[in-house]
PDB file of C-alpha atoms and ligand atoms in Angstrom:
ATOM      1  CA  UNK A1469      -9.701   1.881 -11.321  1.00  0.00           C
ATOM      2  CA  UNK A1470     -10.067  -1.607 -11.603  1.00  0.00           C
ATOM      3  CA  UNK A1471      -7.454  -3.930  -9.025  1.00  0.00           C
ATOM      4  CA  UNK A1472      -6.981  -7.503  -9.438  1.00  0.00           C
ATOM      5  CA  UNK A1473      -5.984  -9.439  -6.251  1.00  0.00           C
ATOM      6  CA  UNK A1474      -3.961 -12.505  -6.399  1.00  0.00           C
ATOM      7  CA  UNK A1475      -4.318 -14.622  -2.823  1.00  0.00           C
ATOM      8  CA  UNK A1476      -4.358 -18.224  -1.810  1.00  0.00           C
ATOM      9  CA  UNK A1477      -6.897 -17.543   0.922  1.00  0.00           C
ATOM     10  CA  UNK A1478      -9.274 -14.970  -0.936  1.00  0.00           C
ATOM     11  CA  UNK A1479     -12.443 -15.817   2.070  1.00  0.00           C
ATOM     12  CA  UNK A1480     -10.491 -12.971   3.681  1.00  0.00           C
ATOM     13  CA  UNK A1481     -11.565 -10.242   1.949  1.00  0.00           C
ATOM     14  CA  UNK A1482     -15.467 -10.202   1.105  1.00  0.00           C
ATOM     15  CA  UNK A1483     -15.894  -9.162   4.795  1.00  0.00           C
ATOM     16  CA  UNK A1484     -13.665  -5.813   4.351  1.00  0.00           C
ATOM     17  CA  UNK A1485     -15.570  -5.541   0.529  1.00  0.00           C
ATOM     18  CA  UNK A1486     -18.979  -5.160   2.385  1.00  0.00           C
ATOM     19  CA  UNK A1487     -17.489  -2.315   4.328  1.00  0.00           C
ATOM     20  CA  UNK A1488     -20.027   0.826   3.752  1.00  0.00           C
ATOM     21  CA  UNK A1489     -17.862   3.214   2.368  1.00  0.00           C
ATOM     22  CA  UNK A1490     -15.876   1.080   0.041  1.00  0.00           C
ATOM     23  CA  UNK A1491     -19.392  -0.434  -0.948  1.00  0.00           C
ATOM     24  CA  UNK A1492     -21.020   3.022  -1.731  1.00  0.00           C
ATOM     25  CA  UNK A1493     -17.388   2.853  -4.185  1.00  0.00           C
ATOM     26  CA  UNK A1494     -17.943  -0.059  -6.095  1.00  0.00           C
ATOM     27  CA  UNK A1495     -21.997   0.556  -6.221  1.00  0.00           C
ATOM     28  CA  UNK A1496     -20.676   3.749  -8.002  1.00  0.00           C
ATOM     29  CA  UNK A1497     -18.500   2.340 -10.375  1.00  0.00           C
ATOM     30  CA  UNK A1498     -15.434   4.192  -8.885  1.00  0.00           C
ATOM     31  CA  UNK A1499     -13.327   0.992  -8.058  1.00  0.00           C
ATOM     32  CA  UNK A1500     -14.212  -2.535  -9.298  1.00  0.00           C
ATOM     33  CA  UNK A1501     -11.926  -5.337  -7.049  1.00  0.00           C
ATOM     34  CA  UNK A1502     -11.659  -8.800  -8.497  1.00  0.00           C
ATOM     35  CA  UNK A1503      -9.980 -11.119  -6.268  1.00  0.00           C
ATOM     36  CA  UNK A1504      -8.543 -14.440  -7.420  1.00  0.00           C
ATOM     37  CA  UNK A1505      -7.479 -17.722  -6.005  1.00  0.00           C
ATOM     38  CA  UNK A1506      -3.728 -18.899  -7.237  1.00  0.00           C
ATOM     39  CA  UNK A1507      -5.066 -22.228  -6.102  1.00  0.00           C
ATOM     40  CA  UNK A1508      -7.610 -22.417  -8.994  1.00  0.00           C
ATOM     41  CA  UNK A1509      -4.803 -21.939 -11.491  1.00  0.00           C
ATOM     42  CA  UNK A1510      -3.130 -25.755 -10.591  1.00  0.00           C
ATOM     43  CA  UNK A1511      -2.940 -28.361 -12.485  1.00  0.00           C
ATOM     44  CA  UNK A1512      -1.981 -30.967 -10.174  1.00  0.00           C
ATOM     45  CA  UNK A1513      -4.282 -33.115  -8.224  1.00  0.00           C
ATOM     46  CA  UNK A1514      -4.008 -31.566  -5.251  1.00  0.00           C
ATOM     47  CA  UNK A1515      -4.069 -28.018  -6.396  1.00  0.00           C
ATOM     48  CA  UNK A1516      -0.106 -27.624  -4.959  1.00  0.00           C
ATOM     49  CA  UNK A1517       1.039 -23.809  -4.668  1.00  0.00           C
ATOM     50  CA  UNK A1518       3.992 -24.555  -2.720  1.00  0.00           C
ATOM     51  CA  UNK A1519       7.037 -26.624  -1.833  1.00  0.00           C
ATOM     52  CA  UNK A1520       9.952 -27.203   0.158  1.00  0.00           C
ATOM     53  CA  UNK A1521      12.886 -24.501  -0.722  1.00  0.00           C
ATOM     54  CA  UNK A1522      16.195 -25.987  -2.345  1.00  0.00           C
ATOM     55  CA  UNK A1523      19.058 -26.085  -0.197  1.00  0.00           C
ATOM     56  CA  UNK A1524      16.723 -26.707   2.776  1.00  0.00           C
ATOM     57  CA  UNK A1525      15.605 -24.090   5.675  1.00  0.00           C
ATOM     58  CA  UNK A1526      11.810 -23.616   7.483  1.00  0.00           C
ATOM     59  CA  UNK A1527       8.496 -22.968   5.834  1.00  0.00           C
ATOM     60  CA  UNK A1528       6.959 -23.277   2.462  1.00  0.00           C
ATOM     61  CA  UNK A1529       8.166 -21.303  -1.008  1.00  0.00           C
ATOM     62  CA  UNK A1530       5.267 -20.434  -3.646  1.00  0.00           C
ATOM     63  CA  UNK A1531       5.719 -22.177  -6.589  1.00  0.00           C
ATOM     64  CA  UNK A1532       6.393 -20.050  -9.983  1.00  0.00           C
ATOM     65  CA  UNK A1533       4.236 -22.048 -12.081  1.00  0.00           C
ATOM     66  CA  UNK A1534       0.045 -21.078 -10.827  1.00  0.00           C
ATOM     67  CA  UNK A1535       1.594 -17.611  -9.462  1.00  0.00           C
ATOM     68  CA  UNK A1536       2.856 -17.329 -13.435  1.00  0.00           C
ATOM     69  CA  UNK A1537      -0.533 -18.911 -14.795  1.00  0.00           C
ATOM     70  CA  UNK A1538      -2.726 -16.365 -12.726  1.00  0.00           C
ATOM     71  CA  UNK A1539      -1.241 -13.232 -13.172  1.00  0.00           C
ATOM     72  CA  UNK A1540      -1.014 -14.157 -16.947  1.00  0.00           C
ATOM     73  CA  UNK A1541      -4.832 -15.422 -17.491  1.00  0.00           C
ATOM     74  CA  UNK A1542      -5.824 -12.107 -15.458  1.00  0.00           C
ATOM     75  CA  UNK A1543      -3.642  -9.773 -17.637  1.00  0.00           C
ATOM     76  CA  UNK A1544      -5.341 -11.457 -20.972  1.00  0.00           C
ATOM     77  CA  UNK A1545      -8.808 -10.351 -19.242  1.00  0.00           C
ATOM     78  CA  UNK A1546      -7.556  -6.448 -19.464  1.00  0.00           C
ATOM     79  CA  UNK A1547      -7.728  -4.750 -22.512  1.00  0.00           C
ATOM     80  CA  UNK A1548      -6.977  -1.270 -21.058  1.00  0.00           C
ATOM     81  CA  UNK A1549      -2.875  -0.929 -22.794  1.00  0.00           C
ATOM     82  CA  UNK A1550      -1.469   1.577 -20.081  1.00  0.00           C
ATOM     83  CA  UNK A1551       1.116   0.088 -17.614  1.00  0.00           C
ATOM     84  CA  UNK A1552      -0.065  -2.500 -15.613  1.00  0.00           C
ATOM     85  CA  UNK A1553       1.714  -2.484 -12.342  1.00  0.00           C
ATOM     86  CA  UNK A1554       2.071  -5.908 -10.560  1.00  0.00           C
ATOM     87  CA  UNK A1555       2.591  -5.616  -7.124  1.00  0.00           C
ATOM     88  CA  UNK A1556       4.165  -8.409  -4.975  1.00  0.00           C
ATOM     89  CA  UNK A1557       2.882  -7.445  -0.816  1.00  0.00           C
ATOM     90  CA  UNK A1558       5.897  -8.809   0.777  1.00  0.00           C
ATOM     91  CA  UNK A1559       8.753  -7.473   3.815  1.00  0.00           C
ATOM     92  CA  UNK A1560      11.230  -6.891   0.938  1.00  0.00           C
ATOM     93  CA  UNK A1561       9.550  -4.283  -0.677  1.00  0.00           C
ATOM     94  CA  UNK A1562       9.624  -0.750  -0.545  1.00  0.00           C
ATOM     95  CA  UNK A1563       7.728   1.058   2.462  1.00  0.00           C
ATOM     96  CA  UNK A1564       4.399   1.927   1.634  1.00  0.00           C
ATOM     97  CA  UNK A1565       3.749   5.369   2.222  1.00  0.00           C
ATOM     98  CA  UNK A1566       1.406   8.158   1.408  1.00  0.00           C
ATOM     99  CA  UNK A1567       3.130   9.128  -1.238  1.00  0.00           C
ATOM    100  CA  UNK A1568       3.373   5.206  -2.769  1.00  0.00           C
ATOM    101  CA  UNK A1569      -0.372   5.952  -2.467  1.00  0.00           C
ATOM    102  CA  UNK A1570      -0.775   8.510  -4.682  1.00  0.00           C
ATOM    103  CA  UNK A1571       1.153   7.277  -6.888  1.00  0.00           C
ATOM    104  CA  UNK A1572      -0.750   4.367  -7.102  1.00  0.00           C
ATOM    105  CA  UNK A1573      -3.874   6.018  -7.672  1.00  0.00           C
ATOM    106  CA  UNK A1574      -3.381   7.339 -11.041  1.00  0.00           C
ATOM    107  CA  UNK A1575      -3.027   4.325 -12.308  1.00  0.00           C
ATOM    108  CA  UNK A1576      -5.937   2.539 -14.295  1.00  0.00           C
ATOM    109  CA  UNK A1577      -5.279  -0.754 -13.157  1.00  0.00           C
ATOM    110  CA  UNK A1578      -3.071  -2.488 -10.661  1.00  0.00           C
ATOM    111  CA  UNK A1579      -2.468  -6.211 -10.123  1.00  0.00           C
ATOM    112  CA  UNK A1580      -1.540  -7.550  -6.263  1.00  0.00           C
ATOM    113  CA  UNK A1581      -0.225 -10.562  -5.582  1.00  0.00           C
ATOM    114  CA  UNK A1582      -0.542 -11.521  -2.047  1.00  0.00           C
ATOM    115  CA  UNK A1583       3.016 -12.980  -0.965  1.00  0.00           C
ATOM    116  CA  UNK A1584       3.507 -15.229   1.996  1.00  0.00           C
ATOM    117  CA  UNK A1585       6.016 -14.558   4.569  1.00  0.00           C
ATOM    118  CA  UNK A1586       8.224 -17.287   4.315  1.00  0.00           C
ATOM    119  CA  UNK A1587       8.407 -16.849   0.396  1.00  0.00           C
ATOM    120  CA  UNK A1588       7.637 -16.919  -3.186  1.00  0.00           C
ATOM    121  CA  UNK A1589      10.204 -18.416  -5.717  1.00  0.00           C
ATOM    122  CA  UNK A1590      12.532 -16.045  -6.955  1.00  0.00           C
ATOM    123  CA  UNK A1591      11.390 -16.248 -10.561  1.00  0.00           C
ATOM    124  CA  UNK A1592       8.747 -14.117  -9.816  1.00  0.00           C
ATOM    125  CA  UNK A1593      10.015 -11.243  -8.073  1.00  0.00           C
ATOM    126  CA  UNK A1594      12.616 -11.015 -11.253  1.00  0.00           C
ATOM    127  CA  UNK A1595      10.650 -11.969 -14.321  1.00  0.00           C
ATOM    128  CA  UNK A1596       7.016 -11.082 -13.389  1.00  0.00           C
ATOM    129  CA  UNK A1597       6.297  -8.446 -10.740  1.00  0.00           C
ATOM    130  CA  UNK A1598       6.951  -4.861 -11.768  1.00  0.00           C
ATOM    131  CA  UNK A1599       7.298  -3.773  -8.207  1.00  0.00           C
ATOM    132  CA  UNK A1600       6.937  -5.111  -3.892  1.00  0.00           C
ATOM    133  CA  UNK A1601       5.707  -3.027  -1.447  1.00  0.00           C
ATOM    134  CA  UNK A1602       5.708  -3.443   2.450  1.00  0.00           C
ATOM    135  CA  UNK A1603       3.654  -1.382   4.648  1.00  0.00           C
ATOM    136  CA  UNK A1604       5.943  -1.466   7.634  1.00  0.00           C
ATOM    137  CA  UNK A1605       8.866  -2.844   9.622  1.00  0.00           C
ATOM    138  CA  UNK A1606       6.891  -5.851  10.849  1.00  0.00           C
ATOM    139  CA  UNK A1607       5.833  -9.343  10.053  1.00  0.00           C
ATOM    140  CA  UNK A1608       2.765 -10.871   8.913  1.00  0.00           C
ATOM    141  CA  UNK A1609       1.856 -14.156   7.857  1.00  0.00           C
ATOM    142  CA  UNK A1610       0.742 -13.178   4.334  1.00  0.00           C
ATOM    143  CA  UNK A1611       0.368 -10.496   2.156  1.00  0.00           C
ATOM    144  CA  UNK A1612      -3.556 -10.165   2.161  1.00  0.00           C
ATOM    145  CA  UNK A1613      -3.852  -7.514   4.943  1.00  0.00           C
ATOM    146  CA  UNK A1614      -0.992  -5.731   3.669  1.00  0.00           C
ATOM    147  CA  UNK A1615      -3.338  -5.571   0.221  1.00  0.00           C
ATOM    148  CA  UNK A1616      -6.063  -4.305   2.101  1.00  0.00           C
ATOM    149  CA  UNK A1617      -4.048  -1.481   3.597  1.00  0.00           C
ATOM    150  CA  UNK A1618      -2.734  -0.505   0.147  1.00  0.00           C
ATOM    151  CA  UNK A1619      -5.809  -0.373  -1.672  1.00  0.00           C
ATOM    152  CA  UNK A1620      -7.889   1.163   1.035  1.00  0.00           C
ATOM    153  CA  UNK A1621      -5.485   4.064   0.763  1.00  0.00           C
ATOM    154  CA  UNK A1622      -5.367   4.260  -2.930  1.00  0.00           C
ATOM    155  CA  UNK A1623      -8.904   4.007  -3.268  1.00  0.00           C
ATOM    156  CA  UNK A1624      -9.946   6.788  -1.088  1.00  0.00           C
ATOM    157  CA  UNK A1625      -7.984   8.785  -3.543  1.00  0.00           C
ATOM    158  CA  UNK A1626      -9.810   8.380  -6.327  1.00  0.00           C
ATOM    159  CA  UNK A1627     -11.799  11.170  -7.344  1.00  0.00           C
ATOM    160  CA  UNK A1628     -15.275  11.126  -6.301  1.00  0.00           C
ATOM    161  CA  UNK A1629     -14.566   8.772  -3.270  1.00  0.00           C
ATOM    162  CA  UNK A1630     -14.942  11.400  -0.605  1.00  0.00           C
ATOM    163  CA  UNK A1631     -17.568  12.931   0.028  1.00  0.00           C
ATOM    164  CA  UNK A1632     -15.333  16.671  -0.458  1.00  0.00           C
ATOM    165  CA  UNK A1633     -13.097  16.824  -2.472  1.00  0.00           C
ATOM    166  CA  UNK A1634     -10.676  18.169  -0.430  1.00  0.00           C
ATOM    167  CA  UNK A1635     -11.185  16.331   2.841  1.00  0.00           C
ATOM    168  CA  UNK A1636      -7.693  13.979   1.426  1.00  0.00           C
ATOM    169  CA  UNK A1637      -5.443  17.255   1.529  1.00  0.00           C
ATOM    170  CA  UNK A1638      -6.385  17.721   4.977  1.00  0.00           C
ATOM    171  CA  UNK A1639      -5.050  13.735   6.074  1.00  0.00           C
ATOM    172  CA  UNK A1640      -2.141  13.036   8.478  1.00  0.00           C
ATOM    173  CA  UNK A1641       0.814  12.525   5.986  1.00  0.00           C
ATOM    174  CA  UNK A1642      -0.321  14.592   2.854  1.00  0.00           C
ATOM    175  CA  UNK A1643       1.557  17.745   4.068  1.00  0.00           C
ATOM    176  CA  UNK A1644       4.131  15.395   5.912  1.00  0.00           C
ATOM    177  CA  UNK A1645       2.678  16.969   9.323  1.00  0.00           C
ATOM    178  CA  UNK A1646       0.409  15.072  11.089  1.00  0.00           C
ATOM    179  CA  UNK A1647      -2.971  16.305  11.586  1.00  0.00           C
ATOM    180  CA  UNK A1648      -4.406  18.381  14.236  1.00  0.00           C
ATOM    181  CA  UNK A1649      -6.929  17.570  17.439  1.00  0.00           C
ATOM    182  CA  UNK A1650     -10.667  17.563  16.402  1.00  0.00           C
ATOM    183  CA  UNK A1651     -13.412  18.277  18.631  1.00  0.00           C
ATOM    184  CA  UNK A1652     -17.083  17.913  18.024  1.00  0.00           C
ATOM    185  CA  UNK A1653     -19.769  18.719  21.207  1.00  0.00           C
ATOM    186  CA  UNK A1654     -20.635  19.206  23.735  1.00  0.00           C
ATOM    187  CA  UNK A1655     -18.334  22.150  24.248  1.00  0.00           C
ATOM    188  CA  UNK A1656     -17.791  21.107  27.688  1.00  0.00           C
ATOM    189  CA  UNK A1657     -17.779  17.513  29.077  1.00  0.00           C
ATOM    190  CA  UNK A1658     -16.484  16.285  32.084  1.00  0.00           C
ATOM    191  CA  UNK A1659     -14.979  19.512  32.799  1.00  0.00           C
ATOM    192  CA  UNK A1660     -13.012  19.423  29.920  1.00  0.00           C
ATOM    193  CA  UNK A1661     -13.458  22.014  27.740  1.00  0.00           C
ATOM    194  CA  UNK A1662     -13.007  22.617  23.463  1.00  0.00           C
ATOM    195  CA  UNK A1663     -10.385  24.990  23.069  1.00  0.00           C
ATOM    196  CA  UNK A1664     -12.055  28.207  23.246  1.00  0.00           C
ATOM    197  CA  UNK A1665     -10.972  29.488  19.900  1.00  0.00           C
ATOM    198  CA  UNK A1666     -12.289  26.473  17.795  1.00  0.00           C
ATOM    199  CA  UNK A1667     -16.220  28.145  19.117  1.00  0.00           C
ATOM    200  CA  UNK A1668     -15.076  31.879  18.132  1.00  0.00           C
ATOM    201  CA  UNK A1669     -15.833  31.859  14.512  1.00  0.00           C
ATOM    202  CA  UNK A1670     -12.996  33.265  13.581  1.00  0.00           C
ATOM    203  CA  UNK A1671     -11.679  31.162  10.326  1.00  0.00           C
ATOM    204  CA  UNK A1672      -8.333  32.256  10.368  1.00  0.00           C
ATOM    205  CA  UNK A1673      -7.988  32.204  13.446  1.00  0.00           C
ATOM    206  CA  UNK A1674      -8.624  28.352  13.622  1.00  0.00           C
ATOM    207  CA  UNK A1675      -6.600  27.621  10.443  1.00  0.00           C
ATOM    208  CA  UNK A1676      -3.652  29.351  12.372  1.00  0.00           C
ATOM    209  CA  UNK A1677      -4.446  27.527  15.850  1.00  0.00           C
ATOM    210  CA  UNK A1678      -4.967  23.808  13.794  1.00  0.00           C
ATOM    211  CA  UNK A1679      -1.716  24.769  12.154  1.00  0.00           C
ATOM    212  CA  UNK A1680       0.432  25.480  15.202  1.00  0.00           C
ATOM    213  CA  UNK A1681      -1.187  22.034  16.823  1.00  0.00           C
ATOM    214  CA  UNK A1682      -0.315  19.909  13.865  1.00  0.00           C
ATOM    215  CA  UNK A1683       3.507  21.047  14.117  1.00  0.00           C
ATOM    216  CA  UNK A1684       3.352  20.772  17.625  1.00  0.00           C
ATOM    217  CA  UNK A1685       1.730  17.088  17.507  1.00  0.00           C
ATOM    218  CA  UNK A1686       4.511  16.110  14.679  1.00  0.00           C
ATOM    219  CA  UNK A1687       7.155  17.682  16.472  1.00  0.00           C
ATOM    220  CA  UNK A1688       6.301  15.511  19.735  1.00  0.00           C
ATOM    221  CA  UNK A1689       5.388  12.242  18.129  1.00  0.00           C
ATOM    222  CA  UNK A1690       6.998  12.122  14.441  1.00  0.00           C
ATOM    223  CA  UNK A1691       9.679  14.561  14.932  1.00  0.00           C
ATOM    224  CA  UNK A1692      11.431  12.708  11.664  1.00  0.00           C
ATOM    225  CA  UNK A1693       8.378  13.929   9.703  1.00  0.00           C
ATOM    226  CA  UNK A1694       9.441  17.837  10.109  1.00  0.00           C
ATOM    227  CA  UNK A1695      12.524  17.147   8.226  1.00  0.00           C
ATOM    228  CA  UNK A1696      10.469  16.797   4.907  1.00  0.00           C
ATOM    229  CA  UNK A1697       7.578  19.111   5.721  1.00  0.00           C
ATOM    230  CA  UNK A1698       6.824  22.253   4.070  1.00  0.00           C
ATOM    231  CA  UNK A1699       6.879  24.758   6.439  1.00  0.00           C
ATOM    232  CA  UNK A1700       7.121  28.692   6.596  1.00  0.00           C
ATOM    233  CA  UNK A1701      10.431  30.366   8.203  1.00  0.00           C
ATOM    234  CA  UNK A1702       8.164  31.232  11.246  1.00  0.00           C
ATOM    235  CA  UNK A1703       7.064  27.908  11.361  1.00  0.00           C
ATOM    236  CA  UNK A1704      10.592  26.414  11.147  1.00  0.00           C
ATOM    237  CA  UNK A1705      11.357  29.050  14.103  1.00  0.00           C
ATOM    238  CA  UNK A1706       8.442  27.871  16.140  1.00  0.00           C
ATOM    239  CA  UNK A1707       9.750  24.329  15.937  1.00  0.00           C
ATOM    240  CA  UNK A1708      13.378  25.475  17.208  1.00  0.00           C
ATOM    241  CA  UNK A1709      11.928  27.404  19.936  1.00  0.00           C
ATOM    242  CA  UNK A1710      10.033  24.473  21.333  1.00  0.00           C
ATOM    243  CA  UNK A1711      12.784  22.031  20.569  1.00  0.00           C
ATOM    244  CA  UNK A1712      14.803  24.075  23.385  1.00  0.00           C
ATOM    245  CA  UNK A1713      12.407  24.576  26.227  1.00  0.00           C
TER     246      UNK A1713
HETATM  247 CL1  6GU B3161       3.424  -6.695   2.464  1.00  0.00          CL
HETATM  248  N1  6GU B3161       3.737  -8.916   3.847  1.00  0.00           N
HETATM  249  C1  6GU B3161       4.075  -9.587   4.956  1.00  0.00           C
HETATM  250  N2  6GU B3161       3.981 -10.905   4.946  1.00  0.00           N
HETATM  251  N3  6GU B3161       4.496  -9.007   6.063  1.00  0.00           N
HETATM  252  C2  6GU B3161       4.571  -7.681   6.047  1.00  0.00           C
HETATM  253  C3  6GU B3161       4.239  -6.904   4.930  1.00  0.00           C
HETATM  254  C4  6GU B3161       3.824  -7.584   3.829  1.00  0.00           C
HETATM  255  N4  6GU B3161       4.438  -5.619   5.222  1.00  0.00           N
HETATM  256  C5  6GU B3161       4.864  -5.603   6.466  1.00  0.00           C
HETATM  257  N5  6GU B3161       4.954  -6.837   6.984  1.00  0.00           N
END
C-alpha cells in the first residue's frame, strides 16, 4: 500500500516513521508513506495556506487553492487506476473504527489530508475529498495525529505485517468484544498469582476461560459493544445472568 500524507507541519511524523515495527514495514516493501508539505505547493511570497473566514468568527480557514494544487500534483505521481480514496482527518467525519480500518486496508493507495481544527474551505470537503474521518469525540489542533492513528491501524493489517498471521483476529474490537487479561511469568509475584488454569495445558480449556473473561471485561467496561458482538446463546445467557447479580 502506498499512503500519501498531506500536512502543513510534516517535522511531525519522521519521529513515529523510525518506529521499529513500522520500519521493519517499509524496509520490507509492505507500506511506502510519502508525506507532503501543502506549504510547498504556494505560489505567493509568503507561502500563505490560510486566511481569515468570510463573514468573520475565530481562527484561520485553509485556503482551497495549495490544498487543490497538492492533492492534484500527488494524484498525477500515481499511476495505479483503482479508487483513490482522499481522506480529509477532521471532527466532522465519520468515527474511525476498526471496521473503517479494514476497510481501509484493501485499498492500494490512500491519500490524507491533514485538516486543522478550526477549518479548511468548504470547496474541498465537496469537490475534492472522497471521504473525512474522525477518530473520536474530542478535539485536536490538527489532523496529523489523527493520520497517525489511522494508518497505524490500517497498516498493521496488511498482510505480512505481523509477525502471525492471525495475531489481528485476536485484537480488542475485531470480534466487537474486547480482549482478554494476559499474563506472562513469573507465575506468582507479589502474592499474586496467574490464574491457575492459564499453567494447566489444557487448550480448550483456556480458549473457554479467555472467552468468558473477554465478555466479562466488555460487559463491565464497553457494555455498548455486546450489542453488536457475535456471541453463542450460552454466551448471550451468561451476559444476562451477570447483568442481574
Ligand atoms: Cl481527525 N482532527 C482534529 N482536529 N480533531 C480531532 C480529530 C481529527 N478526530 C478527533 N478529534
Amino acid at each position: 500500500m502506498r499512503i500519501d500524507v498531506l500536512t502543513i507541519f510534516p517535522e511531525m511524523f519522521p519521529c513515529w516513521l523510525g518506529s521499529s515495527i513500522l520500519k521493519h514495514t517499509i524496509e520490507k516493501g509492505l507500506v511506502d508513506i510519502k508525506v507532503h508539505n501543502i506549504r510547498d505547493y504556494t505560489h505567493d511570497r509568503h507561502h500563505t495556506v490560510d486566511d481569515y473566514p468570510y463573514g468573520g468568527g475565530a481562527g484561520m480557514i485553509f485556503k482551497p487553492e495549495p490544498v487543490f494544487k497538492t492533492v492534484e500534483a500527488v494524484k498525477s505521481t500515481i499511476t495505479d487506476e483503482r479508487v483513490l480514496p482522499i481522506i480529509m482527518l477532521t471532527p466532522q467525519g465519520r468515527l474511525f473504527t476498526q471496521q473503517v480500518a479494514g476497510e481501509l486496508s484493501a485499498h492500494r493507495n490512500m491519500l490524507l489530508i491533514c485538516g486543522r481544527y478550526e477549518g479548511v474551505d468548504a470547496r474541498v470537503h465537496e469537490h475534492l475529498v472522497t471521504d473525512e474521518i474522525s477518530i473520536g469525540d474530542y478535539v485536536l489542533s490538527g489532523g496529523e495525529l489523527a493520520a497517525m492513528v489511522v494508518m497505524e491501524s490500517v497498516i498493521r493489517l496488511l498482510p505480512g505485517v505481523l509477525g502471525s498471521e492471525d495475531s489481528a483476529l485476536e485484537d480488542s474490537h475485531v470480534a466487537g468484544l474486547l480482549e482478554y487479561p494476559q499474563y506472562t511469568r513469573p507465575p506468582e509475584y507479589r502474592g499474586w498469582k496467574v490464574p491457575e488454569v492459564l499453567l494447566s495445558g489444557n487448550h480448550a480449556q483456556i480458549a473457554a476461560w479467555r472467552r468468558e473473561q473477554a465478555i466479562r471485561r466488555t460487559l463491565e467496561r464497553r457494555p455498548e459493544l455486546l450489542e453488536k458482538a457475535k456471541l453463542t446463546t450460552k454466551e448471550r445467557e451468561l451476559v444476562e445472568s451477570l447483568k442481574n447479580r
